[in-house]
Amino acid sequence: QMCIRDSTFLIDLARHAGVPSATTQRWCAIACKYIFGLLIQLNPQVRVRMDETRQKWDKIPNASAVICNHTSFLDAFVFTGYSPTSYISNARTLMKDSLKRLPIFGGVFDRVGHFPVYFKSEEGGAFGVDPVKQAPVNERVQTHLETGGRIALFPEGQVNKNPTTLMPFRNGTFSTIIKHKLPVYYVVMVGNDTVWPASSSTGVGAPTTIDIAIGSIPLDHEVESDPAALSKKCQAAVQQTLDEINAKRAKGGL
């Protein structure tokens, strides 16, 4: 934790020497990728298997959206650590603003350039957004996408304590996708919740193999105009892959 905090802090200092913030953010994202990946690879209790038969991760284009299932606080570490450098360098996520107040990692999120989401309330899964606070963030997201940036999203909006069944995807995520006519891909991760259970604040879990599958969701943006319908379509595609992975794991095929 100290390593990632200190490395991104030192990289961020380059801004004061005239290096553009977009460049330091890319450098910080790449630093996170290698540090997170190394930490997971050095953990003797964790093995990672990647399935790119549906879609090559490094072939995901600029100005695209990747959606992920969310079962553990480990998800972001695995996603970042195992994504290709060419992908993660300009991939950013939208995350609730309160996460910026986390010890150590709160500052890292800012230095990487992730976009805050200002929820009015998170009680009962009601994710109403403060439109006034969110407006300037939306402008930054638009600039990021218009200059070839990627976004990676967890559309369930919170950690799912029932990892085999997705929670409903939030429609706001898909309004952004429709507005910018983004191609949509997915990354499904299974096993993160065993290593770091949702009920654990310290990441103490059990040894396991983590499976990662990458895929694409065919869209026709001349037709796709309803965020709710697109949300359900994408959720169904992700759930199908999730079910396939869990079925193979149950049979010992993975």
PDB file of C-alpha atoms in Angstrom:
ATOM      1  CA  GLN A   1       0.000   0.000   0.000  1.00  0.00           C
ATOM      2  CA  MET A   2       2.795   2.421   0.903  1.00  0.00           C
ATOM      3  CA  CYS A   3       4.582   1.516  -2.330  1.00  0.00           C
ATOM      4  CA  ILE A   4       1.689   2.521  -4.555  1.00  0.00           C
ATOM      5  CA  ARG A   5       1.005   5.664  -2.533  1.00  0.00           C
ATOM      6  CA  ASP A   6       4.622   6.823  -2.628  1.00  0.00           C
ATOM      7  CA  SER A   7       5.286   5.926  -6.267  1.00  0.00           C
ATOM      8  CA  THR A   8       2.235   7.796  -7.543  1.00  0.00           C
ATOM      9  CA  PHE A   9       3.047  10.735  -5.253  1.00  0.00           C
ATOM     10  CA  LEU A  10       6.533  11.010  -6.752  1.00  0.00           C
ATOM     11  CA  ILE A  11       5.216  10.702 -10.302  1.00  0.00           C
ATOM     12  CA  ASP A  12       2.609  13.381  -9.619  1.00  0.00           C
ATOM     13  CA  LEU A  13       5.371  15.807  -8.602  1.00  0.00           C
ATOM     14  CA  ALA A  14       6.409  15.915 -12.263  1.00  0.00           C
ATOM     15  CA  ARG A  15       3.427  18.206 -12.858  1.00  0.00           C
ATOM     16  CA  HIS A  16       5.310  20.931 -11.006  1.00  0.00           C
ATOM     17  CA  ALA A  17       8.130  20.583 -13.543  1.00  0.00           C
ATOM     18  CA  GLY A  18       5.722  21.281 -16.376  1.00  0.00           C
ATOM     19  CA  VAL A  19       4.699  17.733 -17.313  1.00  0.00           C
ATOM     20  CA  PRO A  20       1.014  17.741 -18.381  1.00  0.00           C
ATOM     21  CA  SER A  21      -1.376  16.184 -15.855  1.00  0.00           C
ATOM     22  CA  ALA A  22      -2.693  13.811 -18.544  1.00  0.00           C
ATOM     23  CA  THR A  23       0.832  12.413 -18.856  1.00  0.00           C
ATOM     24  CA  THR A  24       1.402  11.999 -15.117  1.00  0.00           C
ATOM     25  CA  GLN A  25      -1.986  10.306 -14.831  1.00  0.00           C
ATOM     26  CA  ARG A  26      -0.961   7.770 -17.496  1.00  0.00           C
ATOM     27  CA  TRP A  27       2.309   7.154 -15.681  1.00  0.00           C
ATOM     28  CA  CYS A  28       0.476   6.678 -12.378  1.00  0.00           C
ATOM     29  CA  ALA A  29      -1.985   4.230 -13.974  1.00  0.00           C
ATOM     30  CA  ILE A  30       0.890   2.193 -15.398  1.00  0.00           C
ATOM     31  CA  ALA A  31       2.665   2.189 -12.027  1.00  0.00           C
ATOM     32  CA  CYS A  32      -0.516   0.872 -10.385  1.00  0.00           C
ATOM     33  CA  LYS A  33      -0.805  -1.834 -13.042  1.00  0.00           C
ATOM     34  CA  TYR A  34       2.677  -3.219 -12.418  1.00  0.00           C
ATOM     35  CA  ILE A  35       2.599  -2.917  -8.631  1.00  0.00           C
ATOM     36  CA  PHE A  36      -0.869  -4.485  -8.260  1.00  0.00           C
ATOM     37  CA  GLY A  37      -0.020  -7.220 -10.743  1.00  0.00           C
ATOM     38  CA  LEU A  38       3.227  -8.051  -8.973  1.00  0.00           C
ATOM     39  CA  LEU A  39       1.571  -8.186  -5.553  1.00  0.00           C
ATOM     40  CA  ILE A  40      -1.048 -10.641  -6.823  1.00  0.00           C
ATOM     41  CA  GLN A  41       1.522 -12.786  -8.654  1.00  0.00           C
ATOM     42  CA  LEU A  42       3.686 -12.998  -5.534  1.00  0.00           C
ATOM     43  CA  ASN A  43       0.752 -14.180  -3.413  1.00  0.00           C
ATOM     44  CA  PRO A  44       1.186 -17.980  -3.147  1.00  0.00           C
ATOM     45  CA  GLN A  45      -2.524 -18.414  -2.356  1.00  0.00           C
ATOM     46  CA  VAL A  46      -3.737 -16.901  -5.612  1.00  0.00           C
ATOM     47  CA  ARG A  47      -3.613 -18.204  -9.170  1.00  0.00           C
ATOM     48  CA  VAL A  48      -5.071 -16.219 -12.083  1.00  0.00           C
ATOM     49  CA  ARG A  49      -6.421 -17.696 -15.317  1.00  0.00           C
ATOM     50  CA  MET A  50      -7.227 -15.444 -18.253  1.00  0.00           C
ATOM     51  CA  ASP A  51      -9.749 -16.342 -20.971  1.00  0.00           C
ATOM     52  CA  GLU A  52      -9.449 -14.128 -24.039  1.00  0.00           C
ATOM     53  CA  THR A  53     -11.125 -16.499 -26.484  1.00  0.00           C
ATOM     54  CA  ARG A  54     -14.110 -14.149 -26.806  1.00  0.00           C
ATOM     55  CA  GLN A  55     -12.109 -10.923 -26.989  1.00  0.00           C
ATOM     56  CA  LYS A  56      -8.439  -9.924 -26.754  1.00  0.00           C
ATOM     57  CA  TRP A  57      -8.057  -7.340 -24.012  1.00  0.00           C
ATOM     58  CA  ASP A  58      -5.309  -5.465 -25.841  1.00  0.00           C
ATOM     59  CA  LYS A  59      -7.579  -5.134 -28.903  1.00  0.00           C
ATOM     60  CA  ILE A  60     -10.192  -3.090 -27.059  1.00  0.00           C
ATOM     61  CA  PRO A  61     -10.132   0.274 -28.864  1.00  0.00           C
ATOM     62  CA  ASN A  62      -9.826   3.800 -27.577  1.00  0.00           C
ATOM     63  CA  ALA A  63     -13.064   5.632 -26.720  1.00  0.00           C
ATOM     64  CA  SER A  64     -14.734   2.496 -25.388  1.00  0.00           C
ATOM     65  CA  ALA A  65     -16.488   1.249 -22.261  1.00  0.00           C
ATOM     66  CA  VAL A  66     -15.674  -1.872 -20.266  1.00  0.00           C
ATOM     67  CA  ILE A  67     -18.198  -3.088 -17.697  1.00  0.00           C
ATOM     68  CA  CYS A  68     -17.265  -5.403 -14.837  1.00  0.00           C
ATOM     69  CA  ASN A  69     -19.011  -7.421 -12.159  1.00  0.00           C
ATOM     70  CA  HIS A  70     -18.264  -6.293  -8.609  1.00  0.00           C
ATOM     71  CA  THR A  71     -17.988  -8.886  -5.832  1.00  0.00           C
ATOM     72  CA  SER A  72     -14.972  -7.755  -3.819  1.00  0.00           C
ATOM     73  CA  PHE A  73     -12.720  -4.843  -2.982  1.00  0.00           C
ATOM     74  CA  LEU A  74     -10.060  -6.899  -4.775  1.00  0.00           C
ATOM     75  CA  ASP A  75     -11.787  -6.357  -8.137  1.00  0.00           C
ATOM     76  CA  ALA A  76     -10.072  -3.063  -8.904  1.00  0.00           C
ATOM     77  CA  PHE A  77      -6.648  -4.482  -8.005  1.00  0.00           C
ATOM     78  CA  VAL A  78      -7.078  -7.555 -10.227  1.00  0.00           C
ATOM     79  CA  PHE A  79      -8.567  -5.542 -13.084  1.00  0.00           C
ATOM     80  CA  THR A  80      -5.722  -3.017 -12.988  1.00  0.00           C
ATOM     81  CA  GLY A  81      -2.962  -5.543 -12.371  1.00  0.00           C
ATOM     82  CA  TYR A  82      -3.912  -7.877 -15.214  1.00  0.00           C
ATOM     83  CA  SER A  83      -5.005  -5.385 -17.860  1.00  0.00           C
ATOM     84  CA  PRO A  84      -2.540  -4.693 -20.693  1.00  0.00           C
ATOM     85  CA  THR A  85      -0.414  -1.569 -20.320  1.00  0.00           C
ATOM     86  CA  SER A  86      -1.760  -0.307 -23.643  1.00  0.00           C
ATOM     87  CA  TYR A  87      -5.275  -0.484 -22.195  1.00  0.00           C
ATOM     88  CA  ILE A  88      -4.875   0.755 -18.641  1.00  0.00           C
ATOM     89  CA  SER A  89      -2.748   3.774 -19.510  1.00  0.00           C
ATOM     90  CA  ASN A  90      -5.790   5.758 -20.659  1.00  0.00           C
ATOM     91  CA  ALA A  91      -8.593   3.905 -18.857  1.00  0.00           C
ATOM     92  CA  ARG A  92     -10.413   5.747 -16.087  1.00  0.00           C
ATOM     93  CA  THR A  93     -13.376   4.863 -13.942  1.00  0.00           C
ATOM     94  CA  LEU A  94     -16.242   6.693 -12.287  1.00  0.00           C
ATOM     95  CA  MET A  95     -16.233   6.100  -8.553  1.00  0.00           C
ATOM     96  CA  LYS A  96     -18.151   7.493  -5.618  1.00  0.00           C
ATOM     97  CA  ASP A  97     -16.510  10.617  -4.252  1.00  0.00           C
ATOM     98  CA  SER A  98     -16.366   9.228  -0.689  1.00  0.00           C
ATOM     99  CA  LEU A  99     -13.674   6.745  -1.787  1.00  0.00           C
ATOM    100  CA  LYS A 100     -11.247   9.641  -2.154  1.00  0.00           C
ATOM    101  CA  ARG A 101     -11.238   9.903   1.635  1.00  0.00           C
ATOM    102  CA  LEU A 102      -9.845   6.393   2.093  1.00  0.00           C
ATOM    103  CA  PRO A 103      -6.439   6.257   3.787  1.00  0.00           C
ATOM    104  CA  ILE A 104      -3.551   5.770   1.342  1.00  0.00           C
ATOM    105  CA  PHE A 105      -5.645   4.961  -1.727  1.00  0.00           C
ATOM    106  CA  GLY A 106      -7.782   8.102  -1.712  1.00  0.00           C
ATOM    107  CA  GLY A 107      -4.922  10.206  -3.043  1.00  0.00           C
ATOM    108  CA  VAL A 108      -3.968   7.528  -5.577  1.00  0.00           C
ATOM    109  CA  PHE A 109      -7.425   7.730  -7.180  1.00  0.00           C
ATOM    110  CA  ASP A 110      -6.945  11.453  -7.772  1.00  0.00           C
ATOM    111  CA  ARG A 111      -3.419  11.081  -9.137  1.00  0.00           C
ATOM    112  CA  VAL A 112      -4.559   8.436 -11.633  1.00  0.00           C
ATOM    113  CA  GLY A 113      -7.356  10.745 -12.794  1.00  0.00           C
ATOM    114  CA  HIS A 114     -10.474   8.764 -11.925  1.00  0.00           C
ATOM    115  CA  PHE A 115     -13.751  10.675 -12.034  1.00  0.00           C
ATOM    116  CA  PRO A 116     -15.782  11.224  -8.844  1.00  0.00           C
ATOM    117  CA  VAL A 117     -19.511  10.573  -8.691  1.00  0.00           C
ATOM    118  CA  TYR A 118     -21.375  12.774  -6.226  1.00  0.00           C
ATOM    119  CA  PHE A 119     -24.273  10.733  -4.894  1.00  0.00           C
ATOM    120  CA  LYS A 120     -27.029  12.452  -2.956  1.00  0.00           C
ATOM    121  CA  SER A 121     -27.427   9.309  -0.889  1.00  0.00           C
ATOM    122  CA  GLU A 122     -26.271   5.697  -1.007  1.00  0.00           C
ATOM    123  CA  GLU A 123     -28.842   4.362   1.423  1.00  0.00           C
ATOM    124  CA  GLY A 124     -30.899   1.425   0.253  1.00  0.00           C
ATOM    125  CA  GLY A 125     -29.112   1.328  -3.071  1.00  0.00           C
ATOM    126  CA  ALA A 126     -30.700   4.631  -4.158  1.00  0.00           C
ATOM    127  CA  PHE A 127     -27.890   6.213  -6.154  1.00  0.00           C
ATOM    128  CA  GLY A 128     -29.293   9.651  -6.899  1.00  0.00           C
ATOM    129  CA  VAL A 129     -26.605  11.983  -8.269  1.00  0.00           C
ATOM    130  CA  ASP A 130     -26.160  15.643  -7.313  1.00  0.00           C
ATOM    131  CA  PRO A 131     -26.545  17.323 -10.737  1.00  0.00           C
ATOM    132  CA  VAL A 132     -24.772  20.540  -9.753  1.00  0.00           C
ATOM    133  CA  LYS A 133     -21.634  18.851  -8.448  1.00  0.00           C
ATOM    134  CA  GLN A 134     -21.658  16.268 -11.211  1.00  0.00           C
ATOM    135  CA  ALA A 135     -21.948  18.711 -14.137  1.00  0.00           C
ATOM    136  CA  PRO A 136     -18.243  19.704 -14.308  1.00  0.00           C
ATOM    137  CA  VAL A 137     -17.236  16.061 -13.900  1.00  0.00           C
ATOM    138  CA  ASN A 138     -19.413  15.132 -16.875  1.00  0.00           C
ATOM    139  CA  GLU A 139     -17.556  17.721 -18.937  1.00  0.00           C
ATOM    140  CA  ARG A 140     -14.236  16.123 -17.991  1.00  0.00           C
ATOM    141  CA  VAL A 141     -15.565  12.672 -18.886  1.00  0.00           C
ATOM    142  CA  GLN A 142     -16.683  14.011 -22.258  1.00  0.00           C
ATOM    143  CA  THR A 143     -13.249  15.499 -22.939  1.00  0.00           C
ATOM    144  CA  HIS A 144     -11.592  12.235 -21.907  1.00  0.00           C
ATOM    145  CA  LEU A 145     -13.731  10.203 -24.315  1.00  0.00           C
ATOM    146  CA  GLU A 146     -13.471  12.701 -27.164  1.00  0.00           C
ATOM    147  CA  THR A 147      -9.674  12.491 -26.964  1.00  0.00           C
ATOM    148  CA  GLY A 148      -9.676   8.697 -27.174  1.00  0.00           C
ATOM    149  CA  GLY A 149      -9.893   7.829 -23.497  1.00  0.00           C
ATOM    150  CA  ARG A 150     -11.494   4.658 -22.196  1.00  0.00           C
ATOM    151  CA  ILE A 151     -13.832   4.174 -19.245  1.00  0.00           C
ATOM    152  CA  ALA A 152     -14.085   1.078 -17.061  1.00  0.00           C
ATOM    153  CA  LEU A 153     -17.225   0.767 -14.974  1.00  0.00           C
ATOM    154  CA  PHE A 154     -18.810  -1.320 -12.229  1.00  0.00           C
ATOM    155  CA  PRO A 155     -22.478  -0.730 -13.143  1.00  0.00           C
ATOM    156  CA  GLU A 156     -23.862  -2.618 -10.132  1.00  0.00           C
ATOM    157  CA  GLY A 157     -22.782   0.445  -8.161  1.00  0.00           C
ATOM    158  CA  GLN A 158     -21.641  -1.437  -5.069  1.00  0.00           C
ATOM    159  CA  VAL A 159     -20.049  -4.708  -3.969  1.00  0.00           C
ATOM    160  CA  ASN A 160     -22.440  -7.584  -4.614  1.00  0.00           C
ATOM    161  CA  LYS A 161     -22.676  -9.998  -1.675  1.00  0.00           C
ATOM    162  CA  ASN A 162     -24.304 -12.633  -3.902  1.00  0.00           C
ATOM    163  CA  PRO A 163     -21.479 -13.135  -6.440  1.00  0.00           C
ATOM    164  CA  THR A 164     -23.286 -15.643  -8.672  1.00  0.00           C
ATOM    165  CA  THR A 165     -26.160 -13.292  -9.560  1.00  0.00           C
ATOM    166  CA  LEU A 166     -25.617  -9.741 -10.784  1.00  0.00           C
ATOM    167  CA  MET A 167     -27.454  -6.885  -9.134  1.00  0.00           C
ATOM    168  CA  PRO A 168     -29.397  -4.564 -11.475  1.00  0.00           C
ATOM    169  CA  PHE A 169     -27.106  -2.319 -13.512  1.00  0.00           C
ATOM    170  CA  ARG A 170     -27.490   1.408 -12.944  1.00  0.00           C
ATOM    171  CA  ASN A 171     -28.985   3.148 -15.966  1.00  0.00           C
ATOM    172  CA  GLY A 172     -26.815   6.258 -15.636  1.00  0.00           C
ATOM    173  CA  THR A 173     -23.795   4.287 -16.765  1.00  0.00           C
ATOM    174  CA  PHE A 174     -25.500   3.481 -20.030  1.00  0.00           C
ATOM    175  CA  SER A 175     -26.650   7.040 -20.670  1.00  0.00           C
ATOM    176  CA  THR A 176     -22.960   7.910 -21.003  1.00  0.00           C
ATOM    177  CA  ILE A 177     -22.387   4.965 -23.357  1.00  0.00           C
ATOM    178  CA  ILE A 178     -25.318   5.960 -25.582  1.00  0.00           C
ATOM    179  CA  LYS A 179     -24.421   9.642 -25.593  1.00  0.00           C
ATOM    180  CA  HIS A 180     -20.903   8.936 -26.842  1.00  0.00           C
ATOM    181  CA  LYS A 181     -21.820   5.870 -28.951  1.00  0.00           C
ATOM    182  CA  LEU A 182     -19.172   3.790 -27.239  1.00  0.00           C
ATOM    183  CA  PRO A 183     -18.462   0.161 -28.114  1.00  0.00           C
ATOM    184  CA  VAL A 184     -19.029  -1.992 -25.025  1.00  0.00           C
ATOM    185  CA  TYR A 185     -16.851  -4.797 -23.686  1.00  0.00           C
ATOM    186  CA  TYR A 186     -16.909  -6.692 -20.418  1.00  0.00           C
ATOM    187  CA  VAL A 187     -14.484  -8.205 -17.947  1.00  0.00           C
ATOM    188  CA  VAL A 188     -15.972 -10.907 -15.724  1.00  0.00           C
ATOM    189  CA  MET A 189     -13.957 -11.901 -12.656  1.00  0.00           C
ATOM    190  CA  VAL A 190     -14.753 -14.950 -10.518  1.00  0.00           C
ATOM    191  CA  GLY A 191     -12.953 -15.827  -7.297  1.00  0.00           C
ATOM    192  CA  ASN A 192     -12.015 -12.380  -6.027  1.00  0.00           C
ATOM    193  CA  ASP A 193     -14.647 -12.653  -3.293  1.00  0.00           C
ATOM    194  CA  THR A 194     -12.983 -15.819  -1.983  1.00  0.00           C
ATOM    195  CA  VAL A 195      -9.620 -14.084  -1.630  1.00  0.00           C
ATOM    196  CA  TRP A 196     -11.158 -10.901  -0.210  1.00  0.00           C
ATOM    197  CA  PRO A 197     -14.754 -11.480   0.987  1.00  0.00           C
ATOM    198  CA  ALA A 198     -17.169  -8.575   0.886  1.00  0.00           C
ATOM    199  CA  SER A 199     -17.616  -8.959   4.646  1.00  0.00           C
ATOM    200  CA  SER A 200     -13.882  -8.477   5.313  1.00  0.00           C
ATOM    201  CA  SER A 201     -12.334  -5.056   5.725  1.00  0.00           C
ATOM    202  CA  THR A 202      -8.793  -6.464   5.804  1.00  0.00           C
ATOM    203  CA  GLY A 203      -8.789  -8.748   2.773  1.00  0.00           C
ATOM    204  CA  VAL A 204      -8.361 -11.953   4.758  1.00  0.00           C
ATOM    205  CA  GLY A 205      -9.904 -14.800   2.771  1.00  0.00           C
ATOM    206  CA  ALA A 206      -9.026 -18.218   1.394  1.00  0.00           C
ATOM    207  CA  PRO A 207      -6.729 -19.492  -1.381  1.00  0.00           C
ATOM    208  CA  THR A 208      -8.340 -19.841  -4.807  1.00  0.00           C
ATOM    209  CA  THR A 209      -7.964 -19.521  -8.549  1.00  0.00           C
ATOM    210  CA  ILE A 210      -9.309 -16.287 -10.017  1.00  0.00           C
ATOM    211  CA  ASP A 211     -10.847 -16.557 -13.475  1.00  0.00           C
ATOM    212  CA  ILE A 212     -10.994 -13.545 -15.783  1.00  0.00           C
ATOM    213  CA  ALA A 213     -12.985 -13.578 -19.025  1.00  0.00           C
ATOM    214  CA  ILE A 214     -13.078 -10.747 -21.563  1.00  0.00           C
ATOM    215  CA  GLY A 215     -15.849 -10.341 -24.121  1.00  0.00           C
ATOM    216  CA  SER A 216     -17.701  -7.842 -26.292  1.00  0.00           C
ATOM    217  CA  ILE A 217     -21.360  -6.883 -26.559  1.00  0.00           C
ATOM    218  CA  PRO A 218     -22.503  -6.139 -30.133  1.00  0.00           C
ATOM    219  CA  LEU A 219     -24.398  -2.857 -30.322  1.00  0.00           C
ATOM    220  CA  ASP A 220     -26.067  -0.816 -33.028  1.00  0.00           C
ATOM    221  CA  HIS A 221     -25.974   2.775 -31.833  1.00  0.00           C
ATOM    222  CA  GLU A 222     -28.396   3.765 -34.576  1.00  0.00           C
ATOM    223  CA  VAL A 223     -30.952   1.722 -32.630  1.00  0.00           C
ATOM    224  CA  GLU A 224     -29.730   1.794 -29.017  1.00  0.00           C
ATOM    225  CA  SER A 225     -31.312   4.876 -27.454  1.00  0.00           C
ATOM    226  CA  ASP A 226     -32.849   3.610 -24.199  1.00  0.00           C
ATOM    227  CA  PRO A 227     -30.408   3.385 -21.259  1.00  0.00           C
ATOM    228  CA  ALA A 228     -32.687   1.001 -19.356  1.00  0.00           C
ATOM    229  CA  ALA A 229     -32.965  -1.401 -22.293  1.00  0.00           C
ATOM    230  CA  LEU A 230     -29.221  -1.262 -22.949  1.00  0.00           C
ATOM    231  CA  SER A 231     -28.567  -1.853 -19.251  1.00  0.00           C
ATOM    232  CA  LYS A 232     -30.633  -5.047 -19.309  1.00  0.00           C
ATOM    233  CA  LYS A 233     -28.990  -6.212 -22.538  1.00  0.00           C
ATOM    234  CA  CYS A 234     -25.496  -5.771 -21.118  1.00  0.00           C
ATOM    235  CA  GLN A 235     -26.432  -7.328 -17.784  1.00  0.00           C
ATOM    236  CA  ALA A 236     -27.766 -10.410 -19.585  1.00  0.00           C
ATOM    237  CA  ALA A 237     -24.529 -10.780 -21.558  1.00  0.00           C
ATOM    238  CA  VAL A 238     -22.352 -10.474 -18.453  1.00  0.00           C
ATOM    239  CA  GLN A 239     -24.597 -12.849 -16.477  1.00  0.00           C
ATOM    240  CA  GLN A 240     -24.362 -15.468 -19.237  1.00  0.00           C
ATOM    241  CA  THR A 241     -20.567 -15.427 -19.118  1.00  0.00           C
ATOM    242  CA  LEU A 242     -20.621 -15.447 -15.311  1.00  0.00           C
ATOM    243  CA  ASP A 243     -22.890 -18.506 -15.350  1.00  0.00           C
ATOM    244  CA  GLU A 244     -20.630 -20.291 -17.844  1.00  0.00           C
ATOM    245  CA  ILE A 245     -17.538 -19.723 -15.714  1.00  0.00           C
ATOM    246  CA  ASN A 246     -19.248 -20.837 -12.510  1.00  0.00           C
ATOM    247  CA  ALA A 247     -20.622 -23.960 -14.226  1.00  0.00           C
ATOM    248  CA  LYS A 248     -17.134 -24.944 -15.425  1.00  0.00           C
ATOM    249  CA  ARG A 249     -15.655 -24.271 -12.009  1.00  0.00           C
ATOM    250  CA  ALA A 250     -18.336 -26.432 -10.367  1.00  0.00           C
ATOM    251  CA  LYS A 251     -17.517 -29.310 -12.726  1.00  0.00           C
ATOM    252  CA  GLY A 252     -13.783 -28.895 -12.227  1.00  0.00           C
ATOM    253  CA  GLY A 253     -13.345 -27.794 -15.822  1.00  0.00           C
ATOM    254  CA  LEU A 254     -11.536 -24.643 -14.728  1.00  0.00           C
TER     255      LEU A 254
END
